[in-house]
Tab-separated table of C-alpha atoms in Angstrom:
chain	number	residue	atom	x	y	z
A	214	UNK	CA	25.738	-8.233	-37.465
A	215	UNK	CA	23.872	-5.715	-35.300
A	216	UNK	CA	23.884	-7.370	-32.035
A	217	UNK	CA	26.720	-5.500	-29.970
A	218	UNK	CA	26.507	-6.528	-26.737
A	219	UNK	CA	25.095	-9.325	-24.575
A	220	UNK	CA	25.169	-9.354	-20.683
A	221	UNK	CA	23.288	-10.536	-17.685
A	222	UNK	CA	22.460	-8.492	-14.181
A	223	UNK	CA	20.703	-8.820	-11.037
A	224	UNK	CA	17.610	-6.670	-10.783
A	225	UNK	CA	16.243	-6.850	-6.764
A	226	UNK	CA	14.260	-3.636	-5.187
A	227	UNK	CA	17.064	-3.766	-2.163
A	228	UNK	CA	19.636	-3.152	-4.591
A	229	UNK	CA	18.735	0.582	-4.583
A	230	UNK	CA	16.127	0.313	-1.650
A	231	UNK	CA	17.682	-0.952	0.856
A	232	UNK	CA	21.265	0.050	0.168
A	233	UNK	CA	21.345	2.821	3.148
A	234	UNK	CA	20.644	-0.884	5.411
A	235	UNK	CA	23.641	-2.766	3.867
A	236	UNK	CA	26.166	-3.550	6.502
A	237	UNK	CA	28.953	-4.919	3.952
A	238	UNK	CA	29.389	-1.554	2.079
A	239	UNK	CA	33.200	-2.919	0.850
A	240	UNK	CA	31.374	-5.816	-1.294
A	241	UNK	CA	28.018	-3.424	-2.062
A	242	UNK	CA	30.519	-0.735	-3.333
A	243	UNK	CA	32.189	-3.498	-5.381
A	244	UNK	CA	28.789	-4.706	-7.273
A	245	UNK	CA	28.253	-1.458	-7.616
A	246	UNK	CA	31.211	-0.604	-9.474
A	247	UNK	CA	30.652	-3.625	-11.339
A	248	UNK	CA	27.289	-2.310	-12.728
A	249	UNK	CA	29.092	0.733	-13.640
A	250	UNK	CA	31.761	-1.316	-15.797
A	251	UNK	CA	28.718	-2.656	-17.763
A	252	UNK	CA	27.295	0.598	-18.250
A	253	UNK	CA	30.457	1.801	-20.026
A	254	UNK	CA	30.905	-1.476	-21.847
A	255	UNK	CA	27.513	-0.801	-23.482
A	256	UNK	CA	28.256	2.780	-24.075
A	257	UNK	CA	31.445	2.189	-25.882
A	258	UNK	CA	29.757	-0.214	-28.239
A	259	UNK	CA	27.821	2.540	-29.321
A	260	UNK	CA	24.663	0.747	-28.663
A	261	UNK	CA	21.747	2.953	-30.195
A	262	UNK	CA	18.851	0.877	-27.928
A	263	UNK	CA	19.172	-1.476	-25.370
A	264	UNK	CA	16.949	-4.475	-24.954
A	265	UNK	CA	16.184	-5.620	-21.650
A	266	UNK	CA	14.721	-9.160	-21.338
A	267	UNK	CA	13.245	-9.130	-17.590
A	268	UNK	CA	10.739	-10.929	-15.520
A	269	UNK	CA	8.473	-8.692	-14.575
A	270	UNK	CA	6.304	-8.659	-10.863
A	271	UNK	CA	2.734	-7.445	-12.054
A	272	UNK	CA	3.691	-4.222	-12.932
A	273	UNK	CA	1.637	-5.048	-16.336
A	274	UNK	CA	0.518	-8.481	-16.748
A	275	UNK	CA	-1.587	-10.304	-14.468
A	276	UNK	CA	-3.177	-13.999	-14.581
A	277	UNK	CA	-6.536	-12.621	-16.815
A	278	UNK	CA	-4.054	-12.603	-19.938
A	279	UNK	CA	-0.818	-13.674	-19.127
A	280	UNK	CA	1.567	-13.748	-22.043
A	281	UNK	CA	4.570	-15.851	-21.838
A	282	UNK	CA	6.544	-13.611	-24.097
A	283	UNK	CA	5.772	-9.695	-24.618
A	284	UNK	CA	7.838	-7.232	-26.283
A	285	UNK	CA	7.200	-3.397	-25.556
A	286	UNK	CA	6.801	-1.149	-28.566
A	287	UNK	CA	5.696	1.868	-26.777
A	288	UNK	CA	7.158	5.286	-27.537
A	289	UNK	CA	7.679	5.839	-23.443
A	290	UNK	CA	7.131	4.077	-20.439
A	291	UNK	CA	6.634	5.341	-17.213
A	292	UNK	CA	8.200	3.897	-13.586
A	293	UNK	CA	8.711	2.641	-11.035
A	294	UNK	CA	5.276	1.537	-10.322
A	295	UNK	CA	6.585	1.135	-6.584
A	296	UNK	CA	7.005	3.859	-3.846
A	297	UNK	CA	9.783	5.753	-4.966
A	298	UNK	CA	10.774	6.409	-1.317
A	299	UNK	CA	10.871	2.685	-0.941
A	300	UNK	CA	12.952	1.877	-3.994
A	301	UNK	CA	15.074	5.048	-3.870
A	302	UNK	CA	14.381	5.760	-7.795
A	303	UNK	CA	12.100	8.693	-8.987
A	304	UNK	CA	9.505	8.297	-11.123
A	305	UNK	CA	10.982	9.322	-14.409
A	306	UNK	CA	9.633	8.474	-18.084
A	307	UNK	CA	11.836	6.378	-20.267
A	308	UNK	CA	12.167	6.634	-24.245
A	309	UNK	CA	10.606	3.539	-26.216
A	310	UNK	CA	11.634	2.548	-29.705
A	311	UNK	CA	8.789	1.624	-31.097
A	312	UNK	CA	9.858	1.491	-35.218
A	313	UNK	CA	12.890	-0.679	-34.120
A	314	UNK	CA	10.650	-2.626	-31.715
A	315	UNK	CA	8.194	-3.272	-34.319
A	316	UNK	CA	10.764	-4.559	-36.751
A	317	UNK	CA	12.371	-6.658	-34.112
A	318	UNK	CA	8.482	-8.261	-32.994
A	319	UNK	CA	7.498	-8.716	-36.477
A	320	UNK	CA	11.028	-10.998	-36.954
A	321	UNK	CA	10.689	-12.444	-33.530
A	322	UNK	CA	7.470	-13.832	-34.542
A	323	UNK	CA	8.841	-15.993	-37.532
A	324	UNK	CA	9.536	-18.732	-34.562
A	325	UNK	CA	8.191	-17.079	-31.417
A	326	UNK	CA	4.203	-16.346	-30.573
A	327	UNK	CA	5.479	-13.109	-28.714
A	328	UNK	CA	2.766	-10.450	-27.646
A	329	UNK	CA	3.448	-7.212	-27.672
A	330	UNK	CA	2.627	-3.738	-26.044
A	331	UNK	CA	2.385	-0.097	-26.587
A	332	UNK	CA	1.646	0.464	-22.781
A	333	UNK	CA	3.971	-0.633	-20.240
A	334	UNK	CA	4.671	0.420	-16.534
A	335	UNK	CA	8.432	-0.320	-15.568
A	336	UNK	CA	8.734	-2.054	-12.057
A	337	UNK	CA	11.906	-2.896	-9.876
A	338	UNK	CA	12.857	-5.547	-12.572
A	339	UNK	CA	13.395	-2.746	-14.958
A	340	UNK	CA	14.019	0.311	-12.974
A	341	UNK	CA	17.196	-0.877	-11.037
A	342	UNK	CA	18.813	-2.215	-14.150
A	343	UNK	CA	18.328	0.842	-15.786
A	344	UNK	CA	19.340	3.091	-12.751
A	345	UNK	CA	22.892	1.580	-13.103
A	346	UNK	CA	23.001	1.150	-16.889
A	347	UNK	CA	21.673	4.315	-18.020
A	348	UNK	CA	21.056	6.701	-15.364
A	349	UNK	CA	20.193	9.642	-17.467
A	350	UNK	CA	17.295	7.543	-19.168
A	351	UNK	CA	19.048	9.115	-22.461
A	352	UNK	CA	18.986	5.407	-24.377
A	353	UNK	CA	15.586	4.246	-25.937
A	354	UNK	CA	14.793	0.731	-24.191
A	355	UNK	CA	13.060	-2.060	-25.550
A	356	UNK	CA	11.356	-4.100	-22.630
A	357	UNK	CA	10.937	-7.474	-23.046
A	358	UNK	CA	8.982	-9.639	-20.569
A	359	UNK	CA	9.305	-13.528	-19.988
A	360	UNK	CA	6.406	-14.427	-17.347
A	361	UNK	CA	8.624	-15.751	-14.604
A	362	UNK	CA	5.705	-15.196	-12.019
A	363	UNK	CA	2.391	-16.675	-12.590
A	364	UNK	CA	2.402	-20.700	-13.576
A	365	UNK	CA	2.416	-22.032	-15.624
A	366	UNK	CA	5.437	-20.639	-17.263
A	367	UNK	CA	7.160	-20.563	-20.249
A	368	UNK	CA	9.553	-24.342	-20.729
A	369	UNK	CA	13.258	-23.520	-20.321
A	370	UNK	CA	13.982	-25.045	-24.371
A	371	UNK	CA	11.239	-21.986	-25.476
A	372	UNK	CA	13.008	-19.228	-23.271
A	373	UNK	CA	16.038	-20.613	-25.437
A	374	UNK	CA	14.389	-20.135	-28.385
A	375	UNK	CA	13.060	-17.147	-27.827
A	376	UNK	CA	16.657	-15.532	-27.038
A	377	UNK	CA	18.008	-17.007	-30.531
A	378	UNK	CA	14.515	-15.096	-32.051
A	379	UNK	CA	15.406	-12.263	-30.561
A	380	UNK	CA	19.132	-12.699	-31.841
A	381	UNK	CA	18.031	-13.128	-35.306
A	382	UNK	CA	15.633	-9.926	-35.147
A	383	UNK	CA	18.532	-7.943	-33.964
A	384	UNK	CA	20.539	-9.110	-36.670
A	385	UNK	CA	17.937	-8.054	-39.255
A	386	UNK	CA	18.191	-4.324	-38.393
A	387	UNK	CA	20.949	-1.950	-38.890
A	388	UNK	CA	20.771	-0.276	-35.526
A	389	UNK	CA	23.477	-1.450	-33.235
A	390	UNK	CA	21.626	-2.832	-30.011
A	391	UNK	CA	22.574	-4.367	-26.841
A	392	UNK	CA	20.402	-6.779	-24.628
A	393	UNK	CA	20.763	-7.162	-21.163
A	394	UNK	CA	18.926	-10.341	-19.412
A	395	UNK	CA	18.160	-9.081	-15.542
A	396	UNK	CA	17.038	-11.938	-13.270
A	397	UNK	CA	17.594	-13.849	-10.112
A	398	UNK	CA	19.374	-17.240	-9.991
A	399	UNK	CA	18.236	-18.689	-6.102
A	400	UNK	CA	16.138	-16.481	-4.201
A	401	UNK	CA	13.116	-16.125	-1.750
A	402	UNK	CA	12.081	-12.688	-1.915
A	403	UNK	CA	9.209	-11.376	-0.570
A	404	UNK	CA	8.812	-13.677	2.118
A	405	UNK	CA	10.081	-14.028	5.600
A	406	UNK	CA	13.079	-16.141	3.909
A	407	UNK	CA	14.004	-13.144	2.190
A	408	UNK	CA	17.809	-13.446	2.033
A	409	UNK	CA	18.204	-16.776	1.632
A	410	UNK	CA	20.632	-17.775	-1.393
A	411	UNK	CA	21.568	-20.987	-2.209
A	412	UNK	CA	25.626	-20.261	-3.130
A	413	UNK	CA	26.173	-23.294	-4.624
A	414	UNK	CA	23.178	-24.006	-7.004
A	415	UNK	CA	24.229	-20.333	-8.008
A	416	UNK	CA	27.523	-21.027	-8.900
A	417	UNK	CA	26.883	-24.514	-10.435
A	418	UNK	CA	24.099	-22.261	-12.516
A	419	UNK	CA	26.493	-19.665	-13.502
A	420	UNK	CA	28.769	-22.365	-14.736
A	421	UNK	CA	26.718	-23.524	-17.089
A	422	UNK	CA	25.979	-19.798	-18.113
A	423	UNK	CA	29.289	-19.000	-18.682
A	424	UNK	CA	30.049	-22.084	-20.660
A	425	UNK	CA	26.994	-21.093	-22.292
A	426	UNK	CA	26.008	-24.989	-22.764
A	427	UNK	CA	22.684	-25.306	-24.198
A	428	UNK	CA	21.995	-29.016	-22.746
A	429	UNK	CA	23.238	-28.294	-19.434
A	430	UNK	CA	20.919	-24.857	-19.052
A	431	UNK	CA	18.214	-26.601	-20.386
A	432	UNK	CA	18.334	-29.355	-17.488
A	433	UNK	CA	16.203	-27.922	-14.652
A	434	UNK	CA	12.594	-28.468	-14.094
A	435	UNK	CA	10.653	-26.312	-12.529
A	436	UNK	CA	10.121	-28.444	-9.159
A	437	UNK	CA	13.714	-29.132	-8.495
A	438	UNK	CA	14.201	-25.180	-8.996
A	439	UNK	CA	11.574	-24.586	-6.245
A	440	UNK	CA	13.116	-26.946	-4.358
A	441	UNK	CA	16.747	-25.712	-4.449
A	442	UNK	CA	16.385	-22.143	-5.809
A	443	UNK	CA	12.609	-20.968	-4.473
A	444	UNK	CA	10.303	-18.924	-6.654
A	445	UNK	CA	12.749	-16.826	-7.609
A	446	UNK	CA	14.511	-19.544	-9.382
A	447	UNK	CA	12.230	-18.994	-12.139
A	448	UNK	CA	13.788	-16.435	-13.256
A	449	UNK	CA	16.634	-18.137	-14.771
A	450	UNK	CA	14.528	-17.727	-17.660
A	451	UNK	CA	15.654	-14.463	-18.507
A	452	UNK	CA	19.818	-15.453	-18.403
A	453	UNK	CA	18.937	-18.375	-20.235
A	454	UNK	CA	17.488	-16.374	-23.321
A	455	UNK	CA	20.244	-13.493	-23.296
A	456	UNK	CA	22.473	-16.461	-23.440
A	457	UNK	CA	20.932	-18.009	-26.434
A	458	UNK	CA	20.907	-14.393	-28.108
A	459	UNK	CA	24.825	-14.202	-27.561
A	460	UNK	CA	25.672	-17.512	-28.782
A	461	UNK	CA	29.190	-17.537	-27.350
A	462	UNK	CA	30.767	-18.407	-23.708
A	463	UNK	CA	30.098	-15.793	-20.930
A	464	UNK	CA	32.521	-13.976	-18.615
A	465	UNK	CA	31.128	-13.675	-14.736
A	466	UNK	CA	32.434	-10.262	-13.396
A	467	UNK	CA	30.795	-9.971	-10.175
A	468	UNK	CA	29.285	-12.679	-8.383
A	469	UNK	CA	28.422	-12.557	-4.541
A	470	UNK	CA	26.118	-14.255	-1.735
A	471	UNK	CA	27.553	-11.677	0.828
A	472	UNK	CA	24.765	-9.172	0.170
A	473	UNK	CA	21.574	-10.971	1.522
A	474	UNK	CA	19.976	-7.763	1.931
A	475	UNK	CA	19.431	-7.447	-1.376
A	476	UNK	CA	17.741	-11.086	-1.142
A	477	UNK	CA	19.839	-12.252	-4.097
A	478	UNK	CA	23.062	-13.417	-5.204
A	479	UNK	CA	24.491	-10.314	-6.988
A	480	UNK	CA	25.723	-10.934	-10.590
A	481	UNK	CA	27.230	-9.036	-13.437
A	482	UNK	CA	28.523	-10.834	-16.515
A	483	UNK	CA	28.959	-10.310	-20.148
A	484	UNK	CA	28.842	-12.712	-23.259
A	485	UNK	CA	31.330	-13.033	-26.351
A	486	UNK	CA	28.729	-12.650	-29.516
A	487	UNK	CA	29.218	-15.564	-32.016
A	488	UNK	CA	28.779	-14.797	-35.715
A	489	UNK	CA	25.288	-15.878	-37.047
A	490	UNK	CA	26.530	-15.925	-40.598
B	97	UNK	CA	-12.014	-18.514	-1.638
B	98	UNK	CA	-11.430	-15.539	-4.424
B	99	UNK	CA	-7.651	-15.100	-4.494
B	100	UNK	CA	-7.686	-14.470	-8.074
B	101	UNK	CA	-9.949	-11.556	-7.395
B	102	UNK	CA	-8.003	-10.359	-3.868
B	103	UNK	CA	-4.911	-10.449	-6.269
B	104	UNK	CA	-6.816	-8.537	-9.022
B	105	UNK	CA	-7.452	-5.949	-6.325
B	106	UNK	CA	-4.090	-5.616	-5.312
B	107	UNK	CA	-2.348	-5.456	-8.740
B	108	UNK	CA	-4.747	-2.890	-9.752
B	109	UNK	CA	-4.012	-0.919	-6.762
B	110	UNK	CA	-0.197	-1.364	-6.592
B	111	UNK	CA	-0.239	-0.087	-10.899
B	112	UNK	CA	-2.629	2.611	-10.773
B	113	UNK	CA	-2.527	6.166	-9.470
B	114	UNK	CA	-5.974	6.460	-9.758
B	115	UNK	CA	-7.040	3.172	-7.909
B	116	UNK	CA	-4.283	4.643	-5.330
B	117	UNK	CA	-6.178	7.665	-4.815
B	118	UNK	CA	-9.527	5.766	-4.856
B	119	UNK	CA	-8.365	3.991	-2.067
B	120	UNK	CA	-7.591	6.925	-0.041
B	121	UNK	CA	-10.568	8.329	-0.779
B	122	UNK	CA	-13.033	5.467	-0.316
B	123	UNK	CA	-11.611	2.074	0.529
B	124	UNK	CA	-15.037	0.286	0.750
B	125	UNK	CA	-16.144	1.683	-3.027
B	126	UNK	CA	-12.954	0.287	-4.372
B	127	UNK	CA	-13.517	-3.021	-2.838
B	128	UNK	CA	-16.902	-3.391	-3.707
B	129	UNK	CA	-15.774	-3.673	-7.322
B	130	UNK	CA	-14.317	-7.099	-6.639
B	131	UNK	CA	-15.471	-10.251	-5.636
B	132	UNK	CA	-14.401	-10.580	-2.486
B	133	UNK	CA	-14.653	-12.678	0.600
B	134	UNK	CA	-15.631	-10.896	4.223
B	135	UNK	CA	-12.076	-12.296	5.369
B	136	UNK	CA	-10.158	-10.781	2.242
B	137	UNK	CA	-11.861	-7.480	2.489
B	138	UNK	CA	-11.461	-7.325	6.235
B	139	UNK	CA	-7.659	-7.975	5.567
B	140	UNK	CA	-7.459	-4.987	2.720
B	141	UNK	CA	-9.168	-2.759	5.260
B	142	UNK	CA	-6.870	-3.091	8.155
B	143	UNK	CA	-3.983	-3.795	5.835
B	144	UNK	CA	-3.306	-7.256	6.972
B	145	UNK	CA	-0.182	-8.134	5.184
B	146	UNK	CA	0.492	-11.299	7.379
B	147	UNK	CA	-3.101	-12.529	6.286
B	148	UNK	CA	-2.476	-11.855	3.079
B	149	UNK	CA	0.415	-13.549	2.762
B	150	UNK	CA	-1.082	-16.634	4.153
B	151	UNK	CA	-4.132	-16.568	1.711
B	152	UNK	CA	-1.413	-17.043	-0.617
B	153	UNK	CA	-1.433	-13.293	-2.386
B	154	UNK	CA	1.725	-13.216	-4.130
B	155	UNK	CA	5.030	-12.219	-2.666
B	156	UNK	CA	5.225	-9.465	-5.270
B	157	UNK	CA	1.943	-8.125	-5.323
B	158	UNK	CA	2.075	-8.024	-1.437
B	159	UNK	CA	5.839	-6.521	-1.392
B	160	UNK	CA	4.621	-3.676	-3.563
B	161	UNK	CA	1.411	-3.125	-1.514
B	162	UNK	CA	3.100	-2.858	1.987
B	163	UNK	CA	5.503	-0.458	0.533
B	164	UNK	CA	2.682	1.391	-0.752
B	165	UNK	CA	1.083	1.270	2.800
B	166	UNK	CA	4.438	2.830	3.813
B	167	UNK	CA	5.692	-0.260	6.168
B	168	UNK	CA	9.521	-0.546	6.761
B	169	UNK	CA	11.216	-3.271	5.250
B	170	UNK	CA	11.977	-5.465	8.539
B	171	UNK	CA	8.531	-4.297	10.094
B	172	UNK	CA	7.039	-6.109	6.684
B	173	UNK	CA	8.936	-9.307	6.664
B	174	UNK	CA	8.041	-9.360	10.926
B	175	UNK	CA	4.438	-9.089	9.759
B	176	UNK	CA	4.232	-12.349	7.583
B	177	UNK	CA	5.832	-14.210	10.157
B	178	UNK	CA	2.929	-12.862	12.592
B	179	UNK	CA	1.061	-14.196	9.955
B	180	UNK	CA	2.085	-17.567	9.845
B	181	UNK	CA	1.903	-17.472	13.925
B	182	UNK	CA	-1.678	-16.496	13.705
B	183	UNK	CA	-3.197	-18.338	10.656
B	184	UNK	CA	-0.926	-21.063	9.652
B	185	UNK	CA	1.074	-21.762	7.095
B	186	UNK	CA	0.743	-20.488	3.322
B	187	UNK	CA	-2.379	-21.910	1.797
B	188	UNK	CA	-1.637	-21.186	-1.956
B	189	UNK	CA	1.112	-20.444	-4.266
B	190	UNK	CA	4.539	-20.904	-4.526
B	191	UNK	CA	5.676	-18.116	-2.012
B	192	UNK	CA	5.718	-20.247	0.980
B	193	UNK	CA	8.019	-19.749	3.429
B	194	UNK	CA	10.716	-22.855	3.642
B	195	UNK	CA	12.136	-22.412	7.217
B	196	UNK	CA	11.380	-21.464	10.960
B	197	UNK	CA	10.856	-17.844	10.126
B	198	UNK	CA	14.670	-17.137	11.069
B	199	UNK	CA	16.141	-13.815	9.236
B	200	UNK	CA	18.772	-14.461	6.295
B	201	UNK	CA	19.845	-11.589	6.886
B	202	UNK	CA	22.828	-10.001	9.894
B	203	UNK	CA	20.930	-6.775	9.504
B	204	UNK	CA	17.324	-8.411	9.952
B	205	UNK	CA	18.734	-10.182	13.277
B	206	UNK	CA	19.700	-6.897	14.880
B	207	UNK	CA	16.078	-5.760	14.422
């Protein structure tokens, strides 16, 4: 099988942009160390490309033509779209994987009607993970988006099916591929409530995620998620898709609700990969 | 009410450096390309984060716009709170304020 790594991590812009404002420096650095460990784990697999299942924030897709799912097949990508002084990440060019991305897209389409894009601008949703996981920007990236911003949103069972399709597609190619899902759990970003975190809700979700309990993971509805986990909670779709792609149990390597200046419960985890044979 | 077009203006501005140049060179010309109400056009001319927030601009779009304007983080949060004070609750979308406007971070409480 050619999927060699599956994991999840948080992506909030404050993680880089507000690093200097953060007063809980010890916890912050513990989080950064967990991300560095994730980078090393991915590197150790010999992955030739990294799929980033993201929930973008209007860098590419708008309500004029909003895909539920989109896969990037471009040669290169530019990012971040945000002011680099605000995000504390320099504008850069990130290599893509057009041939591999196209083969993966073709296989995904056997079961999920994904859109594809040869142009794609990265916002903090992808740039923050790459800042930690491929700081030299030398690993080809296949960006994947699940619309978590502009309702109506794809139902959770479809996000699971999309993750399964990604896994099948990865296993159909010879290249070694790593996949990460990047989202938030409960959070109310970009509102005056920024920093609000429902830790109990997060821990319950993470318990379901680490057990990779499909029925429990799909047992949320968006109205309840909005009430209990904020609009940021809609991003659980990215975590659920990667859980479906991995198939195995998760190992929660880091979680804290003690960095509210980053506006999200900060999470790092990996999954074991079940054989699809 | 043309929230769709208002958000589209900001979406284009946030992601497109050519639009950003146009914004700086001739904001009125850029505004005229979109179907906006007088209130919306004025909010864009003033960079009125509070009013744009209350009108229901998606928070992510608004956050990126505030960064583009160079507004510091805690000022940006305060401008949204001030918008609610002045114009009332958020009128559309999923980025409404849930509490009484208090800060959820120790760092913010010291501001």
